[in-house]
Coordinates of C-alpha atoms in Angstrom, one line a residue:
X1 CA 0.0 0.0 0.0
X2 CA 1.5 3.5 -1.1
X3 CA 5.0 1.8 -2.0
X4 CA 5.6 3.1 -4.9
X5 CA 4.2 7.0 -4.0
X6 CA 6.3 6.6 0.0
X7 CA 9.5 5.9 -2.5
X8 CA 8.6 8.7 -5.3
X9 CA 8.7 11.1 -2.3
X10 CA 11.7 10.0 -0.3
X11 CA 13.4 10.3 -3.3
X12 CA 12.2 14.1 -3.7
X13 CA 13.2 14.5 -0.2
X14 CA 17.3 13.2 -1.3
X15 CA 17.2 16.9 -2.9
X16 CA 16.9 18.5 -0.1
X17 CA 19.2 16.3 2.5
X18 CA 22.9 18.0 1.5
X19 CA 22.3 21.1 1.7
X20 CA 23.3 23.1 4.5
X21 CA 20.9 25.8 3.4
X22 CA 18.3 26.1 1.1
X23 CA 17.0 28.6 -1.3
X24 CA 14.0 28.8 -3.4
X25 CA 15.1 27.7 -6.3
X26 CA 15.9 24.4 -4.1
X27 CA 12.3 24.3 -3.1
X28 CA 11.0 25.0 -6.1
X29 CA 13.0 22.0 -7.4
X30 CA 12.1 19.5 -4.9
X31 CA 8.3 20.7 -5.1
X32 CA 8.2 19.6 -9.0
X33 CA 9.1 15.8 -7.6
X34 CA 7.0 15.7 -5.1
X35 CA 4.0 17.1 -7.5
X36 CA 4.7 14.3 -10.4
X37 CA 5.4 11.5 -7.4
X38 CA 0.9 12.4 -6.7
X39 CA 0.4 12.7 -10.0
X40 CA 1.8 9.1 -10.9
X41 CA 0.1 8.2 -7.6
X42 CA -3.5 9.1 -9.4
X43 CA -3.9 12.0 -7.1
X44 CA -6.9 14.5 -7.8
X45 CA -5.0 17.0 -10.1
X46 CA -6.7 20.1 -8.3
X47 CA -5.7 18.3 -4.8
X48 CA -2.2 18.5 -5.8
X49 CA -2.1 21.8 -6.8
X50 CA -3.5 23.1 -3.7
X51 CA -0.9 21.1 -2.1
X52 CA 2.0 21.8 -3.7
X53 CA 0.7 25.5 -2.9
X54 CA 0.1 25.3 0.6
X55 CA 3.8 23.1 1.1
X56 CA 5.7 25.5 -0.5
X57 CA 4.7 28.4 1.0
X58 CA 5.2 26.9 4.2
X59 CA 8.9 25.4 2.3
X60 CA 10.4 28.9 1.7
X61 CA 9.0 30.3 5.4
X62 CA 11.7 31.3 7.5
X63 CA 11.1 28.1 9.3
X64 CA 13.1 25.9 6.6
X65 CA 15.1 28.7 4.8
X66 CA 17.1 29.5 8.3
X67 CA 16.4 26.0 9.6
X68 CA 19.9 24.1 10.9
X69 CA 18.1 21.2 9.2
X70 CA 16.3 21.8 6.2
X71 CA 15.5 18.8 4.8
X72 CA 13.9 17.3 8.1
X73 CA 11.7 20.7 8.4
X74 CA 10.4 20.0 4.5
X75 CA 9.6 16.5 5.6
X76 CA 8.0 18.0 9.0
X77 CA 5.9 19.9 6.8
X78 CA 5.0 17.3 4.1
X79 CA 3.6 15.3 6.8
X80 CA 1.3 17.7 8.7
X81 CA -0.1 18.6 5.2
X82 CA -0.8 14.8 3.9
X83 CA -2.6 14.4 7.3
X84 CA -4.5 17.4 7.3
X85 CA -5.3 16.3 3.5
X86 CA -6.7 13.3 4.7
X87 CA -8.8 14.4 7.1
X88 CA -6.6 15.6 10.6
X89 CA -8.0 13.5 12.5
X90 CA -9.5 10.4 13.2
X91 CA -13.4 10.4 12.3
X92 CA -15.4 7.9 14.2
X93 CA -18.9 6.6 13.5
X94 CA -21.6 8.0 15.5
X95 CA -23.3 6.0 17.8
X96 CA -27.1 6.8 18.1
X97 CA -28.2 8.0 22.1
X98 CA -31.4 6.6 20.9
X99 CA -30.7 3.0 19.8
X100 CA -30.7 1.2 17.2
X101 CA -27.7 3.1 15.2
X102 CA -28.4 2.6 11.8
X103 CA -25.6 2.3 9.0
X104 CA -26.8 2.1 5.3
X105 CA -23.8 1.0 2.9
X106 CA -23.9 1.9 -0.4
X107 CA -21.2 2.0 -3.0
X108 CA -21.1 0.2 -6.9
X109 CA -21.1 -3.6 -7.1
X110 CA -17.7 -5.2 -7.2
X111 CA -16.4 -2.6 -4.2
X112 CA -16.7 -5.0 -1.3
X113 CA -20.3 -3.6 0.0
X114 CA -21.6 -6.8 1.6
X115 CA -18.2 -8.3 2.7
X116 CA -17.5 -4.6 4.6
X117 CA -21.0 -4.4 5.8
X118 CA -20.2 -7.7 7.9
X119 CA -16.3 -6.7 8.2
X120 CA -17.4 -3.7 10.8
X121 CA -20.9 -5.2 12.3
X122 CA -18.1 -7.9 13.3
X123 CA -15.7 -5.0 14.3
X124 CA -18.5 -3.5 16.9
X125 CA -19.0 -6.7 18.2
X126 CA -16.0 -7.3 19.5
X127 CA -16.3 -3.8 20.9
X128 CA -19.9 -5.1 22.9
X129 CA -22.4 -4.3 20.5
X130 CA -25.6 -6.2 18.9
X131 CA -25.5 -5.8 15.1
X132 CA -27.9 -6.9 12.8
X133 CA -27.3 -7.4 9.1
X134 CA -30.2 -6.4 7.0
X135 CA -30.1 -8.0 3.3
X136 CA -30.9 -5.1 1.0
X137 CA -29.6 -6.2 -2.3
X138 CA -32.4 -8.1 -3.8
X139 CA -30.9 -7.9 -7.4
X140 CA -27.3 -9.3 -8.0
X141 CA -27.5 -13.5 -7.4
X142 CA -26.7 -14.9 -4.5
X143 CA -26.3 -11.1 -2.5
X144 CA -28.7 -12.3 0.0
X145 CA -26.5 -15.9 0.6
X146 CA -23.4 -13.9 0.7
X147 CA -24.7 -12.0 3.6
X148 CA -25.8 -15.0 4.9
X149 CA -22.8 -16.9 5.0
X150 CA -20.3 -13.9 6.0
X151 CA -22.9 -13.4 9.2
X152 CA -22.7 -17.1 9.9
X153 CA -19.0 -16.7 10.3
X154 CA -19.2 -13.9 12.7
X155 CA -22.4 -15.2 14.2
X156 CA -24.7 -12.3 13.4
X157 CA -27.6 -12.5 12.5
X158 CA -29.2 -11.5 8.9
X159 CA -32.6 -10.5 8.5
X160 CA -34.1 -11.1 5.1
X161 CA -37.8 -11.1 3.2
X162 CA -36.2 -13.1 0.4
X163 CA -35.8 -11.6 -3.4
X164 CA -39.4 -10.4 -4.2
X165 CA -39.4 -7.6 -1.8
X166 CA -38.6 -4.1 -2.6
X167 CA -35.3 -3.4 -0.9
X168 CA -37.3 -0.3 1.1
X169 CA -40.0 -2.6 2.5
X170 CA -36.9 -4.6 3.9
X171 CA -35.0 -1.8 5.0
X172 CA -38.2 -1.0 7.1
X173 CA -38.9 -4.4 8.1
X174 CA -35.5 -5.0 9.4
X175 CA -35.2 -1.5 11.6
X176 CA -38.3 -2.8 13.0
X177 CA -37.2 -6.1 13.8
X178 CA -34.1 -5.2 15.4
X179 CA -36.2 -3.1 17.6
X180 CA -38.4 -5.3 19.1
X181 CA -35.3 -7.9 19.5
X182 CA -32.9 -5.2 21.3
X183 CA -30.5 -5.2 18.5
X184 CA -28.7 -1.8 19.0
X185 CA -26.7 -1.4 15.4
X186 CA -28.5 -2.1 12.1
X187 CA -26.0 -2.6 9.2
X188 CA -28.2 -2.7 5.7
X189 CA -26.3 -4.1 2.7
X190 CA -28.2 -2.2 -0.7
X191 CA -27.6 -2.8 -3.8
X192 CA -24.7 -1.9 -6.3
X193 CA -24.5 -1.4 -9.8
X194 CA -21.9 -1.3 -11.9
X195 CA -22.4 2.2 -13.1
X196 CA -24.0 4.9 -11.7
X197 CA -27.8 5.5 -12.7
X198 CA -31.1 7.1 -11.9
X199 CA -32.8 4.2 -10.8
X200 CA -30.7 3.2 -8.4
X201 CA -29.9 6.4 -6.9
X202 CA -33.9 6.6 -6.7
X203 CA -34.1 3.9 -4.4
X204 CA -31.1 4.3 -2.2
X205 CA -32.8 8.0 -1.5
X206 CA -35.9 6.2 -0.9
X207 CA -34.3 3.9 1.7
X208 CA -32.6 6.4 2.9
X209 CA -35.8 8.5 4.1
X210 CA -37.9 5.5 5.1
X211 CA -34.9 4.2 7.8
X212 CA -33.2 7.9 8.5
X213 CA -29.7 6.3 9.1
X214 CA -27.6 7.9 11.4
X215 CA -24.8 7.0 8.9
X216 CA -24.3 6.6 4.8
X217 CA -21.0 4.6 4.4
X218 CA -19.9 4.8 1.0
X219 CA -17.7 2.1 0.1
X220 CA -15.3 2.4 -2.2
X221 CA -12.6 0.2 -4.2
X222 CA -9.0 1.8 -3.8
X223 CA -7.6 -0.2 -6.9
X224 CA -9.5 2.1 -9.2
X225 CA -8.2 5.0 -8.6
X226 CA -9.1 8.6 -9.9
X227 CA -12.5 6.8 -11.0
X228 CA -13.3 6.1 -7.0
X229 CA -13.6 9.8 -6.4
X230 CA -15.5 10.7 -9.2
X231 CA -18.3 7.7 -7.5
X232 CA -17.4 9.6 -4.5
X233 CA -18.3 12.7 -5.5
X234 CA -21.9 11.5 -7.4
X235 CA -23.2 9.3 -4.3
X236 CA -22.3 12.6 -2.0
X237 CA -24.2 15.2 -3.7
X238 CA -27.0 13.0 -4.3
X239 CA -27.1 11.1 -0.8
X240 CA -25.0 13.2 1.2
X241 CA -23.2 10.7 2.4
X242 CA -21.2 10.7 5.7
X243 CA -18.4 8.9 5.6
X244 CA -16.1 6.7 3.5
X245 CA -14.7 3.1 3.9
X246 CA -11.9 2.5 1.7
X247 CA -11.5 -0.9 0.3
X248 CA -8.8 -3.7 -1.1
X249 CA -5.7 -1.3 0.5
X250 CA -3.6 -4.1 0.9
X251 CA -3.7 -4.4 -3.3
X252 CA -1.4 -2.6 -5.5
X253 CA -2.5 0.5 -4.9
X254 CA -1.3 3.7 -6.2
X255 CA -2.7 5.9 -3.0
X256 CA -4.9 8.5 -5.1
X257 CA -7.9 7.6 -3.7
X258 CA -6.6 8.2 -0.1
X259 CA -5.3 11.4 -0.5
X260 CA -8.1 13.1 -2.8
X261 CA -11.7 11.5 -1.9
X262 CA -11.6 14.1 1.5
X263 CA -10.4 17.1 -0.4
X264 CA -13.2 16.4 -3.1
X265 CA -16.1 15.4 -1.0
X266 CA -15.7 16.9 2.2
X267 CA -16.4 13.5 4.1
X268 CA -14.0 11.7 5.7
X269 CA -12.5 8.3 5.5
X270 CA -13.9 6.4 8.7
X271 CA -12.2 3.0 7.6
X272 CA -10.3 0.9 5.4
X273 CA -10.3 -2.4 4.2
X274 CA -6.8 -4.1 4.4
X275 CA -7.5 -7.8 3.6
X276 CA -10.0 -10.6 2.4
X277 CA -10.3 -11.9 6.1
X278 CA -13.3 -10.6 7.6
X279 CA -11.0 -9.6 10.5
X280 CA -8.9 -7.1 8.1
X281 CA -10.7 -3.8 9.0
X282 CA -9.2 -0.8 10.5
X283 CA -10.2 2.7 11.6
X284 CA -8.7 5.2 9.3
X285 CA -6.5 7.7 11.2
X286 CA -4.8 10.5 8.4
X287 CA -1.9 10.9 11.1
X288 CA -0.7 7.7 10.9
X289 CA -1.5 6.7 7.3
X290 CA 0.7 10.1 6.7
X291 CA 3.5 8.7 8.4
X292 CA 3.7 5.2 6.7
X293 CA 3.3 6.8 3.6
X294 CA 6.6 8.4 4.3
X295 CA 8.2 5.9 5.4
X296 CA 8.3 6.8 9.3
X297 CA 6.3 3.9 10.5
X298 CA 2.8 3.5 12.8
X299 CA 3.3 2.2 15.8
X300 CA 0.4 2.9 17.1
X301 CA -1.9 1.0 14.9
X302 CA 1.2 -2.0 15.5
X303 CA -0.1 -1.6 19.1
X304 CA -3.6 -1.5 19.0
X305 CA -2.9 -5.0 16.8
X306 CA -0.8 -6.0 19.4
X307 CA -3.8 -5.5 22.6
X308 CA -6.2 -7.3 20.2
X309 CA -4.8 -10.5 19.8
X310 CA -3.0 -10.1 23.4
X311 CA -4.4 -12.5 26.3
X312 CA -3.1 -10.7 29.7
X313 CA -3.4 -14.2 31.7
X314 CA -0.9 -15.9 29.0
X315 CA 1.2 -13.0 29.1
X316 CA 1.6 -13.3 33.0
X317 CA 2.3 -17.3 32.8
X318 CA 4.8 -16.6 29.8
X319 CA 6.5 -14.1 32.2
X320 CA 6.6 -16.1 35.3
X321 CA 8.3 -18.7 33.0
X322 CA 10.9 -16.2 31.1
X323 CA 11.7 -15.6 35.0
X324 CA 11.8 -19.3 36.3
X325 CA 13.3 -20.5 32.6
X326 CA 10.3 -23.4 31.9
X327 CA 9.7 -22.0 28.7
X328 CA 8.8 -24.6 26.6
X329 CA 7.7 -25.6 23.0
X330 CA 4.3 -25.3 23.9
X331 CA 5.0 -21.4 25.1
X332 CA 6.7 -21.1 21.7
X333 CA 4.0 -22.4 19.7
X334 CA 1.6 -20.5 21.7
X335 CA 3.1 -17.5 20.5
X336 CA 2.9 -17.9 17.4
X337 CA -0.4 -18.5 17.3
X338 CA -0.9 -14.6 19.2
X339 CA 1.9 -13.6 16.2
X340 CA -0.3 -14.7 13.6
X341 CA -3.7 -13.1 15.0
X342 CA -2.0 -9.8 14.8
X343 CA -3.2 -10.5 10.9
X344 CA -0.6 -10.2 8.0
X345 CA 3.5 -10.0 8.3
X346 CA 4.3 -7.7 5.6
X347 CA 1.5 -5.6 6.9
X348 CA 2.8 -5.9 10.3
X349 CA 6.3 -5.1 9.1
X350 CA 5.5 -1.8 7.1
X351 CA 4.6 -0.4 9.9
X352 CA 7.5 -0.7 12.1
X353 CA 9.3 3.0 11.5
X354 CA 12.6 2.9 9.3
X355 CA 10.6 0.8 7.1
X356 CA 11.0 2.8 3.9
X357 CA 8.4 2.1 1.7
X358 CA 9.6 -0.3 -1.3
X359 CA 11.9 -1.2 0.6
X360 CA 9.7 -4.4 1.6
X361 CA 8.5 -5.2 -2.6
X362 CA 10.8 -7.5 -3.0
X363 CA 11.3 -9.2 0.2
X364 CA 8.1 -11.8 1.0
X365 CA 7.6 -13.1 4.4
X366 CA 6.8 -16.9 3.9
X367 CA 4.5 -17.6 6.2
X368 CA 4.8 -21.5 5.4
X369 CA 7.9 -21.1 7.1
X370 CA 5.6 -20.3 10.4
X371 CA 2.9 -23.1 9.1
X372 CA 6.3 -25.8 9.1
X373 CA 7.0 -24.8 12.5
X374 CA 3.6 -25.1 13.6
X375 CA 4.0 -28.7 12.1
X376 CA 7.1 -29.7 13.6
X377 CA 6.3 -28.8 17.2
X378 CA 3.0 -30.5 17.1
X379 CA 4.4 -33.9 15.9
X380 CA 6.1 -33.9 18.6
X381 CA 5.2 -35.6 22.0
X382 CA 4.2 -33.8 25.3
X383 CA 7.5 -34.7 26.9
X384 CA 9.3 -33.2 23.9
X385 CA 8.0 -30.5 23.7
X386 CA 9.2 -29.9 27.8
X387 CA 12.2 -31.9 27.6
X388 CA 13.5 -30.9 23.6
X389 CA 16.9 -32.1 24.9
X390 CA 15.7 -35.7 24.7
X391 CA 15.0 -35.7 20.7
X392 CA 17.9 -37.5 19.7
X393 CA 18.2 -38.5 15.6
X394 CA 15.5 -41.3 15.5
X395 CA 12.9 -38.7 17.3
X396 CA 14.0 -36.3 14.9
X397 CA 13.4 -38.2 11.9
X398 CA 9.6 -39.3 13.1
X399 CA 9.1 -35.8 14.2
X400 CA 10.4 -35.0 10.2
X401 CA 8.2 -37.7 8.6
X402 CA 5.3 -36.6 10.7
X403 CA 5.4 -32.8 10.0
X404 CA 5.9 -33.2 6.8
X405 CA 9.3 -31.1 7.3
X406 CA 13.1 -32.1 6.5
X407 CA 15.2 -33.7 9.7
X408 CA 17.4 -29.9 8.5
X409 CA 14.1 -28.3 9.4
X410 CA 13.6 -29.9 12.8
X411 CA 17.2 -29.3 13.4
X412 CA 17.2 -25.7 12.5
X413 CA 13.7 -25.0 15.0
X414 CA 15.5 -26.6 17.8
X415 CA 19.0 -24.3 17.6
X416 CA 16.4 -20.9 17.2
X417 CA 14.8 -22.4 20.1
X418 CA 17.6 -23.2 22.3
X419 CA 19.0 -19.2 21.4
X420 CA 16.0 -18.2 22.5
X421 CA 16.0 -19.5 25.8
X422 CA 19.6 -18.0 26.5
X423 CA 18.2 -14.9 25.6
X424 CA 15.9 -15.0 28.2
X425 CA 18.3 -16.7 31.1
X426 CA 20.7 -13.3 30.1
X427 CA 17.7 -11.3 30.8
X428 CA 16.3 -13.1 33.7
X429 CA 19.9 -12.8 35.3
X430 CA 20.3 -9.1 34.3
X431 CA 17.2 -8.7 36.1
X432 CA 18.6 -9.8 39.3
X433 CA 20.9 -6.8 39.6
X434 CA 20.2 -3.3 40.1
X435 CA 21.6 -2.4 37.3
X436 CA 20.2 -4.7 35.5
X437 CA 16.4 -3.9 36.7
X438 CA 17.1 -0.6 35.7
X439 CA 18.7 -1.7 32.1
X440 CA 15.6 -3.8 31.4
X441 CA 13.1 -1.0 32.7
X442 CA 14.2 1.1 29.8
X443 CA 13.1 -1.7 27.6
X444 CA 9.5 -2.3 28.1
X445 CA 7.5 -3.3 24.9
X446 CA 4.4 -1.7 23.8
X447 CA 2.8 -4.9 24.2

């Protein structure tokens, strides 16, 4: 996501980094890269002239021209204006004071509507809420089953009147329905079409004064570029929309969409899709998506990922054992089990800071790797997995032959396992020195 535009605008940025002052003829140089890096990015051409505008005013301020550091000023000043671009802050949905809250989704077919719909009634589940997913699209085949199947997963519920029932009548039907049952979020899935037109737009007005949502999510696929803000733009004056959900980010994206659909429309991105798992839904915060763009890393969301998949009562037993070194295979595989519900690697990895973007195009995290460990720790027997000092070559080649692994690959898991738990005997026996305690307090992780 953004690679190639986070590259195009480091490499601006080189112009600026060797000089120990700069003057405008500097700025104005480095300005004309970072305008063709989001123009190749499929930025809103009007967006990036008010950009470029607005940055290099700021550029040849006394604030850069007299700056010791120039370069890092110009970067300073890229990044406030890509998140104020984006939005400034975070926009969260609004949650009705008179329950239920109701969300209408609209957007043209293809754009992820119904997967999205059930991606974020999922999303406030988690958080304590009662969703209800309301099956709107009565035209494209099989709509109604996909809601049905994607709610199964998540174990929501979807209310449906079948086919044969204008798509208002539903919309009613189903904001009554999840009144008498106390459901206190309504998510309505309406139909798409691969264009624009009048019909359409008819009913989704229709809908939209029959139910009164307290939000229009418009969902929108990133892959198409300059196109999704031109949809944007049409569902918004006619609908008035409220907010945007961004879709397929984790595709090869060019970024346009991000960085123009808020300038354009006014309404801001509330969240983006970053996966086909219906776990791979974020909130959208324009801070942070700034500084991944250029390269600086997001911590923050790495944490929030972190929390989610963190279990506090495993986290105490796995430090109890760090301390009384009976970590075992079973700890490890544990793990990576809480490693790989923090969702994708190369996501994960992008957004640790010094990450530049591109740098990470090239280089795939095999995940089968994690799968083959997975494999060779559970072929193993309980006392194994305690005692790994016991596995001598005949153990290794049954654990081989019944992981599906290489005797190499059992052999290689062992030795990272056996340097892990030195690691942890250095630590625990820096801990048992004061200077050690005070060594390791400076290290806490964020999670």
């Amino acid at each position: 996501m953004f690679e190639s535009l986070g590259e195009k605008l480091n490499n601006a940025f080189k112009k600026f980094r060797n000089k120990g002052k700069l003057t405008e003829a500097d700025v104005k140089a480095g300005m004309r890269e970072i305008k063709l890096a989001l123009l190749e990015a499929d930025v809103n051409f009007k967006v990036v002239r008010d950009f470029i505008k607005i940055v290099s005013e700021r550029a040849v301020g006394v604030e850069v021209l007299e700056s010791l550091l120039p370069a890092q000023q110009i970067v300073k000043i890229v990044n406030e204006e890509l998140t104020r671009l984006m939005g400034g802050s975070q926009s969260k949905l609004t949650i009705s004071s008179q329950p239920p809250t109701v969300i209408m989704m609209v957007g043209l077919q293809g754009a992820g509507k119904t997967t999205h719909a059930a991606k974020l009634a999922g999303l406030y589940k988690k958080q304590g809420k009662r969703p209800l997913l309301v099956a709107g699209d009565v035209y494209r085949p099989a709509a109604i089953k996909q809601l049905q199947v994607v709610g199964e997963k998540l174990d929501i519920p979807v209310f449906t009147l079948g086919d044969q029932v204008s798509p208002v009548q539903i919309a009613k039907e189903g904001l009554q329905f999840a009144k008498q049952k106390g459901y206190d979020m309504v998510f309505i899935d309406t139909a798409g079409r691969l264009q624009i037109d009048e019909v359409l737009m008819e009913e989704l007005k229709n809908i939209k004064a029959e139910v009164n949502p307290t939000e229009i999510l418009l969902t929108v696929d990133a892959m198409i570029g300059q196109e999704s803000v031109n949809v944007a733009e049409t569902f918004n004056d006619l609908l008035d929309i409220t907010g945007v959900i961004l879709t397929k980010l984790d595709g090869d994206t060019r970024g346009g969409a991000a960085l123009s659909i808020r300038y354009v429309t006014g309404k801001p991105i509330k969240f983006v899709g970053t996966g086909e798992k219906l776990d791979t839904i974020e909130p959208f915060h324009p801070d942070r998506m700034a500084s991944r763009i250029l390269g600086m890393g997001d911590v923050l969301t790495l944490i929030d990922k972190a929390q989610a998949a963190y279990d506090e009562k495993q986290a105490a037993e796995l430090e109890q054992k760090m301390r009384q070194q009976t970590f075992t295979l079973d700890d490890y595989l544990a793990q990576l089990a809480q490693l790989k519900n923090m969702g994708n690697l190369e996501q994960l990895m992008a957004m640790m800071p010094g990450v530049k973007p591109g740098a990470l195009k090239d280089a795939k995290i095999d995940e089968k790797v994690m799968a083959h460990t997975e494999a060779i720790i559970r072929a193993m027997t309980p006392r194994e997995r305690t005692k790994p000092e016991i596995i001598n070559a005949s153990r290794k080649k049954r654990i081989a032959a019944g992981s599906g692994t290489s005797v190499e690959e059992v052999n290689k898991l062992l030795r990272q396992f056996e340097q892990m738990v030195k690691m942890m005997k250095q630590f625990s026996d820096m801990g048992k020195t004061k200077k050690g305690q005070k060594m390791l307090g400076r290290m806490k992780l964020p999670f």
